[in-house]
Short mmCIF file of C-alpha atoms in Angstrom, two decimals:
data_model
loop_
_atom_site.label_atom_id
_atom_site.label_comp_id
_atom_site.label_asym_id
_atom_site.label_seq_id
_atom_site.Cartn_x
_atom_site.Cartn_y
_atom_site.Cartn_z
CA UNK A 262 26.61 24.36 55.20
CA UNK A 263 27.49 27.31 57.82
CA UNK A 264 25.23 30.67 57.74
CA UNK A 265 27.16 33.56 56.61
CA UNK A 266 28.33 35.69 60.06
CA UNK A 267 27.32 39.04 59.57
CA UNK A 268 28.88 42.59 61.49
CA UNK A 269 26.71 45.38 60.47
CA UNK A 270 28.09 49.11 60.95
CA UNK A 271 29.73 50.55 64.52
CA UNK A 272 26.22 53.15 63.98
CA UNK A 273 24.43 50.70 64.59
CA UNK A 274 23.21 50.47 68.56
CA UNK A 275 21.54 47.47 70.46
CA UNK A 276 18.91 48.73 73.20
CA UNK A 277 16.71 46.58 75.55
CA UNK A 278 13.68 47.80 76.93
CA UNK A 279 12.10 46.11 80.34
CA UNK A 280 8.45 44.62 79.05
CA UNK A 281 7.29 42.51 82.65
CA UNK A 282 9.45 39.67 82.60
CA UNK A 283 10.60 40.13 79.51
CA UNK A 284 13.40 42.13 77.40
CA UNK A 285 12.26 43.77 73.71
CA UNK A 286 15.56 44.14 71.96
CA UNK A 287 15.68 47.26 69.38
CA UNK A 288 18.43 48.26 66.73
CA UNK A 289 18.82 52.05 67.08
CA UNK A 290 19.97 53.47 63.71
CA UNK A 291 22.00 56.21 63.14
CA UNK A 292 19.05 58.40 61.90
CA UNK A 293 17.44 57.97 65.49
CA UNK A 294 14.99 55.21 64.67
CA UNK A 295 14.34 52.56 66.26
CA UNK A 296 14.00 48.87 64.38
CA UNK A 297 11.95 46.18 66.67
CA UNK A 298 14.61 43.06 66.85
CA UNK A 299 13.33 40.66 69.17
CA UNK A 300 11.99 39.58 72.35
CA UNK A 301 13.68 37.33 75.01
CA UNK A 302 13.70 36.16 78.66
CA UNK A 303 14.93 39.12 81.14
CA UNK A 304 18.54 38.50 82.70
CA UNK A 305 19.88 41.39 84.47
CA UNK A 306 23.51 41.23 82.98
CA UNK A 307 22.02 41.96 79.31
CA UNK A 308 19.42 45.26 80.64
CA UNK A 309 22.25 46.33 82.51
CA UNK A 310 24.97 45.79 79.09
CA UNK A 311 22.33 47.18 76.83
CA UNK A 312 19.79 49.62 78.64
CA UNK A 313 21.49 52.70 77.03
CA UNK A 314 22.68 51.42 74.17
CA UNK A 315 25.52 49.09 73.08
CA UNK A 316 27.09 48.54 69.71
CA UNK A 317 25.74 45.40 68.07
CA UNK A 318 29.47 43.91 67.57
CA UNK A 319 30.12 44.03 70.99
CA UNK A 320 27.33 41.86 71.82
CA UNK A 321 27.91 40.17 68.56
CA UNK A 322 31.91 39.03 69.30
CA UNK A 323 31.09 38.86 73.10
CA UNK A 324 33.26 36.45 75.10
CA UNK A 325 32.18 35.34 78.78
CA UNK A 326 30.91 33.17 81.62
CA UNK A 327 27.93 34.68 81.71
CA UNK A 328 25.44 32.32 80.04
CA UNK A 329 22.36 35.00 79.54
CA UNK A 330 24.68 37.05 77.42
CA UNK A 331 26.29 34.25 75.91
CA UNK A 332 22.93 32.80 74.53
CA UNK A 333 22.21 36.48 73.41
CA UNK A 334 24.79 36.81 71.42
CA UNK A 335 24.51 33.12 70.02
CA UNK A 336 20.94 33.92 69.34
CA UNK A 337 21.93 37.43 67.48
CA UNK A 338 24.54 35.49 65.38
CA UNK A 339 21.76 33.36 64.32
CA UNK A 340 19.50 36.36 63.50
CA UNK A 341 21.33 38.38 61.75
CA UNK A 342 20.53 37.40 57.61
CA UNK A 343 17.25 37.80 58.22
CA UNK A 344 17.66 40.83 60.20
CA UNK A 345 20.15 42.15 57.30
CA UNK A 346 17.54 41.33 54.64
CA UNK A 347 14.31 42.75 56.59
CA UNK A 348 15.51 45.75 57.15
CA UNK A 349 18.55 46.37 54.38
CA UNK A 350 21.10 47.41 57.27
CA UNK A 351 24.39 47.86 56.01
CA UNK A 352 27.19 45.19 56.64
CA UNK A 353 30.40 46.04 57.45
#
């Protein structure tokens, strides 16, 4: 059985944060706040795609060589029904 794909609303922003060697991924709402997402290995190519903010589908329905953001958005994908669920964002 395949997991429901998910594509929550364009006010919806994806912003990394530098902790050490790691990268804390938030979901910036429209409203200003700021919902904690989760934490992966730093890669330069995703701090530098989502320092100041990205929209979620264009990580989401990302399409490259680049394997750190490929796993990214693989790893989103697979996060999003719980993330939809936790924090009752709206899906497009």
């Amino acid at each position: 059985m395949m997991a429901k794909k998910y594509l929550v609303k364009n006010s919806n922003v994806l912003v990394a944060k530098k902790s050490r060697n790691k990268l804390n991924y938030y979901l910036k709402t429209l409203g200003g706040e700021e919902l904690y997402l989760f934490t992966r290995e730093y890669s330069t190519t995703c701090y530098n795609l989502c320092k100041s903010g990205v929209p979620v589908q264009t990580v989401l329905l990302a399409r490259t060589r680049n394997r750190a953001l490929m796993n990214l958005s693989k790893y989103l994908r697979f996060m999003m029904p719980y993330l939809v669920e936790y924090y009752n964002l709206n899906v497009a």
